[in-house]
Amino acid sequence: MTIAKTAPFAVEQWMETHENHAKYNIAETCVASISLDDLRGFSEDKSSEIWSSSTKLTYGTIRGSEKLRTNLANRYSAKKPFQADNILITPGAIAANMTVFYGLIGKGDHVICHYPTYQQLYEAPKRLGAEVDYWKSEESRSWQLDIEELKSLIRPNTRMIIINNPHNPSGAVVPKSTLDLLIEVAEEHELIIMADEVYRPLFHSISPGSPDFPPSVLSLGYAKTIATGSLSKAYSLAGIRVGWIASRSSEIIEACVQARDYTTISVSQLDDQIAAYALDNSCIHSLLSRNIQLAKRNLDILERFVESHRWACEWVKPVAGTTAFIKISRMGSNFDDLAFCRKLMEDTGVMLVPGSWCFGDGKDFKGFVRFGFCCETNVLEEGLEKMKLFMKKGYRTVPLADEEGA
């Protein structure tokens, strides 16, 4: 019997190894976390309990409470009403993504996946027996996708196209113009589009009135679309482990329900109640306003750092989400990003994520590092001050990517 081994480049392994020892974690992708007391402070509804201590702790409503699913449905109803029955609640977006793959993808299928992106989005389909091709975004194109390249990747057995919007690690978005073309291609070939929208709606640097502003895939008029999300990133509530799958296709939702019956059954009732409270109209707007303002403030701080280190740093400034993908070089040569992040952590306690190790299969994106800039502002400021000192000294001892042993 052969047991599949986890790919050695997963970002989770890097985080698990280092985050509990970091003094300045500027790798985290969640907007600075909040407490239940903080959450109540954001809400206009001070009379309701965030969770009821009298509720009997049964499995609860298997698909998620009506209140939670209705609050989520309202978020997807801006252009066309969305039904609560077309939402399935899961323990975080990672479970949402896995449930979609487990329910819809199998051996013999072909999947096309946005790249670079969160590794689960292409590794999980591979483990389920699918063939996966990368639909590559590149820094030279401001991390944008090319529809003609997508067309060249489609095969007779292609079943699903996966995108991540807003995009981790770059903080770019797939604009509406590209999404419209993507829908045309998917409709022509009857393909499922799955969008990991976990960083939605944290649009800190792009106006809703902009022609590039990306709507959710669920609002584009094609039934075979799926959006996954969670309260972890944009909503600062990673600790309650609530995510979701949403689709206008009842057939897709029912396939995911069947897959979920063999995995998690339901989410914690306590988590469900807290999530419903956070997503209620009495709370959500204040919570998101806080998070967008924090993202804007912190991005300005990071931009000042990048601009003052242009001799070593290149980036495409993020417009959404919580991450920035920055290339570090010396005299035009890329660093060994893994060695850079290890040395930085060792010397300063500042934690970043190595780009090639966690997003490039160990070979692509040499010299890139991912910043998570939506931590507490003081953590970002202090971490960047330590990094400034490192860039004057320790930086020069890090091997280049093309040096022997790097």
Coordinates of C-alpha atoms in Angstrom, one line a residue:
M1 CA 0.0 0.0 0.0
T2 CA 1.4 3.4 -1.0
I3 CA 0.4 6.3 1.3
A4 CA 0.4 9.7 -0.4
K5 CA 2.7 12.2 1.2
T6 CA 1.9 15.9 1.7
A7 CA 3.7 18.1 -0.8
P8 CA 6.7 19.6 1.0
F9 CA 5.9 23.2 0.1
A10 CA 2.6 23.8 1.9
V11 CA 2.2 27.2 3.5
E12 CA 0.5 25.6 6.5
Q13 CA 3.7 23.7 7.3
W14 CA 5.7 26.9 7.2
M15 CA 3.2 28.7 9.4
E16 CA 2.9 25.8 11.9
T17 CA 6.7 25.6 12.2
H18 CA 7.3 29.3 12.7
E19 CA 4.2 31.3 13.8
N20 CA 4.4 30.3 17.5
H21 CA 8.0 31.5 17.7
A22 CA 7.7 34.7 15.7
K23 CA 8.0 38.0 17.6
Y24 CA 6.5 39.9 14.6
N25 CA 4.2 37.8 12.5
I26 CA 3.7 39.8 9.3
A27 CA 2.9 36.6 7.4
E28 CA -0.7 36.1 8.8
T29 CA -3.4 36.5 6.2
C30 CA -6.4 37.3 8.5
V31 CA -7.3 40.9 9.3
A32 CA -6.2 41.4 13.0
S33 CA -8.5 39.1 15.0
I34 CA -11.2 40.4 17.3
S35 CA -12.9 39.1 20.5
L36 CA -16.6 38.5 21.2
D37 CA -16.5 41.7 23.3
D38 CA -15.1 43.5 20.2
L39 CA -17.8 42.0 18.0
R40 CA -20.5 43.2 20.3
G41 CA -19.0 46.7 20.2
F42 CA -19.4 46.8 16.4
S43 CA -23.0 45.8 16.5
E44 CA -25.9 48.2 16.9
D45 CA -27.8 45.4 18.6
K46 CA -26.7 45.4 22.2
S47 CA -29.7 43.5 23.5
S48 CA -29.2 40.2 21.8
E49 CA -26.8 37.6 23.1
I50 CA -24.0 36.7 20.7
W51 CA -24.8 33.1 21.6
S52 CA -27.5 31.7 23.8
S53 CA -26.3 29.7 26.8
S54 CA -29.7 28.0 26.9
T55 CA -29.4 26.4 23.5
K56 CA -29.1 22.6 23.7
L57 CA -25.9 21.6 22.0
T58 CA -27.3 19.2 19.4
Y59 CA -25.9 19.0 15.9
G60 CA -28.1 21.9 15.0
T61 CA -29.4 22.5 11.5
I62 CA -27.2 20.3 9.3
R63 CA -26.8 22.8 6.4
G64 CA -26.4 25.8 8.8
S65 CA -28.9 27.8 10.6
E66 CA -31.6 29.7 8.6
K67 CA -30.4 33.0 10.1
L68 CA -26.8 32.5 9.1
R69 CA -27.6 31.3 5.6
T70 CA -30.1 34.1 5.1
N71 CA -27.6 36.7 6.2
L72 CA -25.1 35.3 3.7
A73 CA -27.7 35.1 0.9
N74 CA -28.3 38.8 1.4
R75 CA -24.6 39.4 0.7
Y76 CA -25.0 37.8 -2.7
S77 CA -28.3 39.4 -3.6
A78 CA -27.1 42.8 -4.8
K79 CA -28.0 42.2 -8.4
K80 CA -30.3 39.2 -8.3
P81 CA -32.0 37.6 -5.3
F82 CA -30.0 34.7 -3.9
Q83 CA -31.7 31.9 -1.9
A84 CA -30.6 30.7 1.5
D85 CA -31.2 27.1 0.4
N86 CA -28.3 27.5 -2.1
I87 CA -25.8 28.0 0.7
L88 CA -24.1 25.2 2.7
I89 CA -22.2 26.1 5.9
T90 CA -18.8 24.4 6.5
P91 CA -16.0 24.5 9.1
G92 CA -14.0 27.2 7.4
A93 CA -13.3 27.8 3.7
I94 CA -10.7 25.1 3.6
A95 CA -13.5 22.6 4.3
A96 CA -15.7 24.3 1.8
N97 CA -13.1 23.9 -0.9
M98 CA -12.4 20.3 0.0
T99 CA -16.1 19.5 0.0
V100 CA -16.5 21.0 -3.5
F101 CA -13.6 18.9 -4.8
Y102 CA -14.7 15.7 -3.0
G103 CA -18.3 16.1 -4.3
L104 CA -17.6 17.1 -7.9
I105 CA -14.1 16.0 -8.9
G106 CA -12.7 12.5 -9.5
K107 CA -10.3 10.4 -11.4
G108 CA -10.3 11.1 -15.1
D109 CA -11.4 14.7 -14.7
H110 CA -9.2 17.6 -15.8
V111 CA -9.1 20.8 -13.8
I112 CA -7.6 24.2 -14.6
C113 CA -6.4 26.3 -11.7
H114 CA -5.3 29.9 -11.2
Y115 CA -1.6 30.0 -10.3
P116 CA 0.1 30.9 -8.1
T117 CA -2.5 30.5 -5.4
Y118 CA -3.3 28.8 -2.2
Q119 CA -1.9 25.3 -2.6
Q120 CA -5.1 23.4 -1.7
L121 CA -6.8 24.6 -4.8
Y122 CA -4.6 22.6 -7.1
E123 CA -3.2 19.9 -4.8
A124 CA -6.6 18.6 -3.5
P125 CA -7.9 17.9 -7.1
K126 CA -4.7 16.0 -7.8
R127 CA -5.1 13.8 -4.8
L128 CA -8.6 13.0 -5.9
G129 CA -7.2 11.7 -9.2
A130 CA -7.8 14.7 -11.5
E131 CA -5.2 16.1 -13.9
V132 CA -4.4 19.7 -13.2
D133 CA -3.1 22.4 -15.4
Y134 CA -2.0 25.9 -14.2
W135 CA -3.6 29.0 -15.5
K136 CA -0.7 31.3 -14.8
S137 CA -0.8 34.9 -13.7
E138 CA 2.5 36.7 -13.8
E139 CA 4.1 39.8 -12.2
S140 CA 4.9 41.2 -15.6
R141 CA 1.2 41.3 -16.3
S142 CA 0.3 42.8 -12.9
W143 CA -0.8 39.2 -11.9
Q144 CA -3.6 39.2 -14.5
L145 CA -4.9 36.2 -16.3
D146 CA -5.0 35.7 -20.1
I147 CA -8.2 34.3 -21.5
E148 CA -6.4 33.0 -24.6
E149 CA -4.1 30.9 -22.4
L150 CA -7.2 29.5 -20.7
K151 CA -8.7 28.5 -24.0
S152 CA -5.5 26.6 -24.9
L153 CA -5.7 24.6 -21.7
I154 CA -9.2 23.2 -22.2
R155 CA -9.5 19.5 -23.0
P156 CA -12.4 17.2 -23.7
N157 CA -12.4 16.0 -20.1
T158 CA -12.0 19.5 -18.5
R159 CA -14.6 19.7 -15.7
M160 CA -13.7 22.8 -13.6
I161 CA -11.9 26.1 -13.7
I162 CA -10.7 27.3 -10.3
I163 CA -9.9 31.0 -9.5
N164 CA -8.9 32.9 -6.4
N165 CA -10.5 36.3 -6.3
P166 CA -9.2 38.5 -4.6
H167 CA -5.9 36.8 -5.1
N168 CA -3.6 35.2 -2.6
P169 CA -0.6 35.9 -2.5
S170 CA -0.5 39.0 -4.8
G171 CA -3.6 41.0 -3.6
A172 CA -4.6 41.5 -7.2
V173 CA -8.2 41.0 -8.5
V174 CA -9.6 39.2 -11.5
P175 CA -11.5 42.2 -13.0
K176 CA -15.0 42.1 -14.3
S177 CA -13.9 42.2 -17.9
T178 CA -11.9 39.0 -17.4
L179 CA -14.7 37.4 -15.4
D180 CA -17.2 38.1 -18.2
L181 CA -14.9 36.4 -20.7
L182 CA -14.4 33.5 -18.3
I183 CA -18.1 33.0 -18.2
E184 CA -18.3 32.9 -22.0
V185 CA -15.7 30.2 -22.1
A186 CA -17.2 28.2 -19.4
E187 CA -20.7 28.3 -20.9
E188 CA -19.4 27.3 -24.3
H189 CA -17.8 24.2 -22.8
E190 CA -20.3 23.6 -20.0
L191 CA -17.6 23.9 -17.3
I192 CA -18.0 24.6 -13.6
I193 CA -16.3 27.7 -12.3
M194 CA -15.2 27.6 -8.7
A195 CA -14.1 30.9 -7.1
D196 CA -12.4 30.9 -3.8
E197 CA -13.6 34.3 -2.6
V198 CA -12.3 34.1 0.9
Y199 CA -10.8 37.6 0.8
R200 CA -14.0 39.1 -0.4
P201 CA -15.2 41.8 0.3
L202 CA -11.9 43.4 1.5
F203 CA -11.5 45.8 -1.4
H204 CA -9.3 48.5 0.2
S205 CA -7.7 50.1 -2.9
I206 CA -10.3 49.7 -5.7
S207 CA -13.6 51.6 -5.9
P208 CA -16.9 49.8 -6.3
G209 CA -17.5 52.2 -9.2
S210 CA -14.4 51.1 -11.1
P211 CA -15.0 49.1 -14.3
D212 CA -12.4 46.7 -13.0
F213 CA -14.3 46.0 -9.7
P214 CA -15.0 42.3 -9.5
P215 CA -18.4 41.1 -8.6
S216 CA -18.9 37.7 -7.1
V217 CA -19.0 34.9 -9.7
L218 CA -22.5 34.2 -8.5
S219 CA -23.8 37.5 -9.9
L220 CA -22.7 36.9 -13.5
G221 CA -25.7 35.0 -14.8
Y222 CA -24.2 31.5 -15.2
A223 CA -25.7 28.8 -12.9
K224 CA -22.6 26.5 -12.9
T225 CA -20.6 28.8 -10.6
I226 CA -19.5 28.2 -7.1
A227 CA -18.2 30.7 -4.5
T228 CA -16.5 29.7 -1.3
G229 CA -15.8 32.0 1.6
S230 CA -15.3 32.2 5.3
L231 CA -15.3 34.6 8.3
S232 CA -11.5 34.1 8.8
K233 CA -9.9 36.6 6.6
A234 CA -12.0 39.7 5.8
Y235 CA -14.1 39.3 9.0
S236 CA -11.3 38.7 11.6
L237 CA -13.1 35.6 13.0
A238 CA -10.8 32.7 12.2
G239 CA -11.3 31.2 15.6
I240 CA -15.0 30.3 15.0
R241 CA -14.2 28.1 11.9
V242 CA -17.2 29.1 9.8
G243 CA -17.1 29.0 6.0
W244 CA -19.6 28.3 3.2
I245 CA -20.3 27.0 -0.3
A246 CA -22.7 29.0 -2.4
S247 CA -24.1 28.3 -5.9
R248 CA -27.2 29.1 -7.9
S249 CA -27.2 25.5 -9.1
S250 CA -29.2 23.3 -6.7
E251 CA -27.6 20.2 -8.3
I252 CA -24.2 21.4 -7.3
I253 CA -25.3 22.2 -3.8
E254 CA -26.9 18.8 -3.4
A255 CA -23.7 17.1 -4.6
C256 CA -21.8 19.0 -2.0
V257 CA -24.3 18.2 0.7
Q258 CA -23.9 14.5 0.0
A259 CA -20.1 14.9 0.2
R260 CA -20.3 16.8 3.4
D261 CA -22.4 14.1 5.1
Y262 CA -19.3 11.9 5.1
T263 CA -17.0 14.6 6.5
T264 CA -18.2 17.2 8.9
I265 CA -22.0 16.8 9.1
S266 CA -22.5 20.2 10.7
V267 CA -20.7 23.1 12.3
S268 CA -20.7 24.0 16.0
Q269 CA -24.0 25.7 17.0
L270 CA -22.0 28.2 19.0
D271 CA -19.9 29.1 15.9
D272 CA -23.0 29.3 13.8
Q273 CA -24.7 31.8 16.2
I274 CA -21.6 34.0 16.4
A275 CA -21.3 34.0 12.6
A276 CA -24.9 34.9 12.1
Y277 CA -24.5 37.8 14.6
A278 CA -21.4 39.1 12.8
L279 CA -23.1 39.0 9.3
D280 CA -26.3 40.7 10.5
N281 CA -26.9 44.2 9.0
S282 CA -26.6 45.6 12.5
C283 CA -23.0 44.5 12.7
I284 CA -21.4 43.7 9.4
H285 CA -21.0 47.3 8.1
S286 CA -19.1 48.5 11.2
L287 CA -16.9 45.4 11.2
L288 CA -16.0 45.7 7.6
S289 CA -15.4 49.4 7.9
R290 CA -12.9 48.8 10.7
N291 CA -11.1 46.1 8.6
I292 CA -10.9 48.1 5.4
Q293 CA -9.6 51.1 7.3
L294 CA -7.0 48.9 9.0
A295 CA -6.0 47.5 5.6
K296 CA -5.6 50.9 4.1
R297 CA -3.5 52.2 7.0
N298 CA -1.2 49.2 7.0
L299 CA -0.8 49.1 3.3
D300 CA 0.4 52.7 3.4
I301 CA 3.0 51.7 6.0
L302 CA 4.1 48.8 3.9
E303 CA 4.3 50.9 0.7
R304 CA 6.6 53.4 2.5
F305 CA 8.9 50.5 3.4
V306 CA 8.9 49.2 -0.2
E307 CA 9.5 52.7 -1.7
S308 CA 12.4 53.3 0.7
H309 CA 13.9 49.9 -0.3
R310 CA 13.4 50.1 -4.1
W311 CA 17.1 49.1 -4.5
A312 CA 16.0 45.6 -3.3
C313 CA 12.2 45.4 -3.5
E314 CA 9.7 45.2 -6.4
W315 CA 6.0 44.7 -6.2
V316 CA 2.6 45.2 -7.8
K317 CA 0.8 47.1 -5.1
P318 CA -2.2 45.1 -3.8
V319 CA -5.7 46.4 -4.4
A320 CA -7.7 43.9 -2.3
G321 CA -7.3 41.2 0.4
T322 CA -4.6 41.1 3.1
T323 CA -1.4 40.0 1.2
A324 CA 1.4 41.4 -0.9
F325 CA 3.9 39.4 -3.0
I326 CA 7.2 41.3 -3.0
K327 CA 10.3 40.3 -4.9
I328 CA 13.6 40.8 -3.0
S329 CA 16.8 41.0 -5.0
R330 CA 20.5 42.1 -4.8
M331 CA 22.0 43.9 -7.7
G332 CA 19.3 42.4 -9.9
S333 CA 19.8 38.8 -8.8
N334 CA 17.0 37.0 -6.9
F335 CA 17.6 35.8 -3.4
D336 CA 17.0 32.3 -2.2
D337 CA 13.7 33.3 -0.6
L338 CA 13.6 30.3 1.8
A339 CA 17.1 31.2 3.1
F340 CA 16.0 34.8 3.3
C341 CA 12.9 34.1 5.4
R342 CA 14.8 31.7 7.7
K343 CA 17.6 34.2 8.2
L344 CA 15.2 37.1 8.9
M345 CA 13.3 35.0 11.4
E346 CA 16.5 33.9 13.1
D347 CA 18.0 37.4 13.3
T348 CA 14.9 39.5 14.0
G349 CA 11.9 37.3 14.9
V350 CA 10.1 38.8 11.8
M351 CA 8.1 36.1 10.0
L352 CA 7.4 36.2 6.3
V353 CA 6.4 33.4 3.9
P354 CA 8.9 32.2 1.2
G355 CA 7.3 32.5 -2.2
S356 CA 8.9 29.7 -4.1
W357 CA 8.6 27.3 -1.2
C358 CA 5.0 27.9 -0.5
F359 CA 3.5 29.0 -3.9
G360 CA 5.9 27.9 -6.6
D361 CA 6.4 24.2 -6.1
G362 CA 9.9 25.0 -5.0
K363 CA 11.0 26.3 -8.4
D364 CA 8.8 29.2 -9.5
F365 CA 8.7 32.7 -7.9
K366 CA 12.3 32.6 -6.7
G367 CA 13.1 35.6 -4.5
F368 CA 9.4 36.4 -3.7
V369 CA 8.1 36.7 -0.2
R370 CA 4.5 37.1 1.0
F371 CA 3.7 39.7 3.5
G372 CA 0.4 39.6 5.5
F373 CA 0.0 43.3 6.2
C374 CA -3.4 43.3 8.0
C375 CA -2.1 42.4 11.4
E376 CA -2.2 44.8 14.3
T377 CA -0.7 48.1 13.1
N378 CA 2.0 48.2 15.8
V379 CA 3.1 44.6 14.9
L380 CA 3.6 45.7 11.3
E381 CA 5.4 48.9 12.2
E382 CA 7.7 47.2 14.7
G383 CA 8.4 44.2 12.4
L384 CA 9.2 46.5 9.5
E385 CA 11.6 48.5 11.7
K386 CA 13.4 45.3 12.5
M387 CA 13.4 44.4 8.8
K388 CA 15.0 47.7 7.9
L389 CA 17.9 46.9 10.2
F390 CA 18.2 43.4 8.6
M391 CA 18.3 45.0 5.2
K392 CA 21.4 46.9 6.1
K393 CA 23.3 43.9 7.3
G394 CA 21.9 40.4 7.5
Y395 CA 20.4 40.7 4.1
R396 CA 23.8 40.7 2.5
T397 CA 24.7 37.3 3.9
V398 CA 21.7 35.5 2.3
P399 CA 22.6 33.4 -0.7
L400 CA 21.2 34.1 -4.1
A401 CA 18.8 31.8 -5.8
D402 CA 21.3 30.7 -8.4
E403 CA 24.2 30.2 -6.0
E404 CA 25.3 26.6 -5.4
G405 CA 23.3 25.0 -2.6
A406 CA 20.6 27.7 -2.7

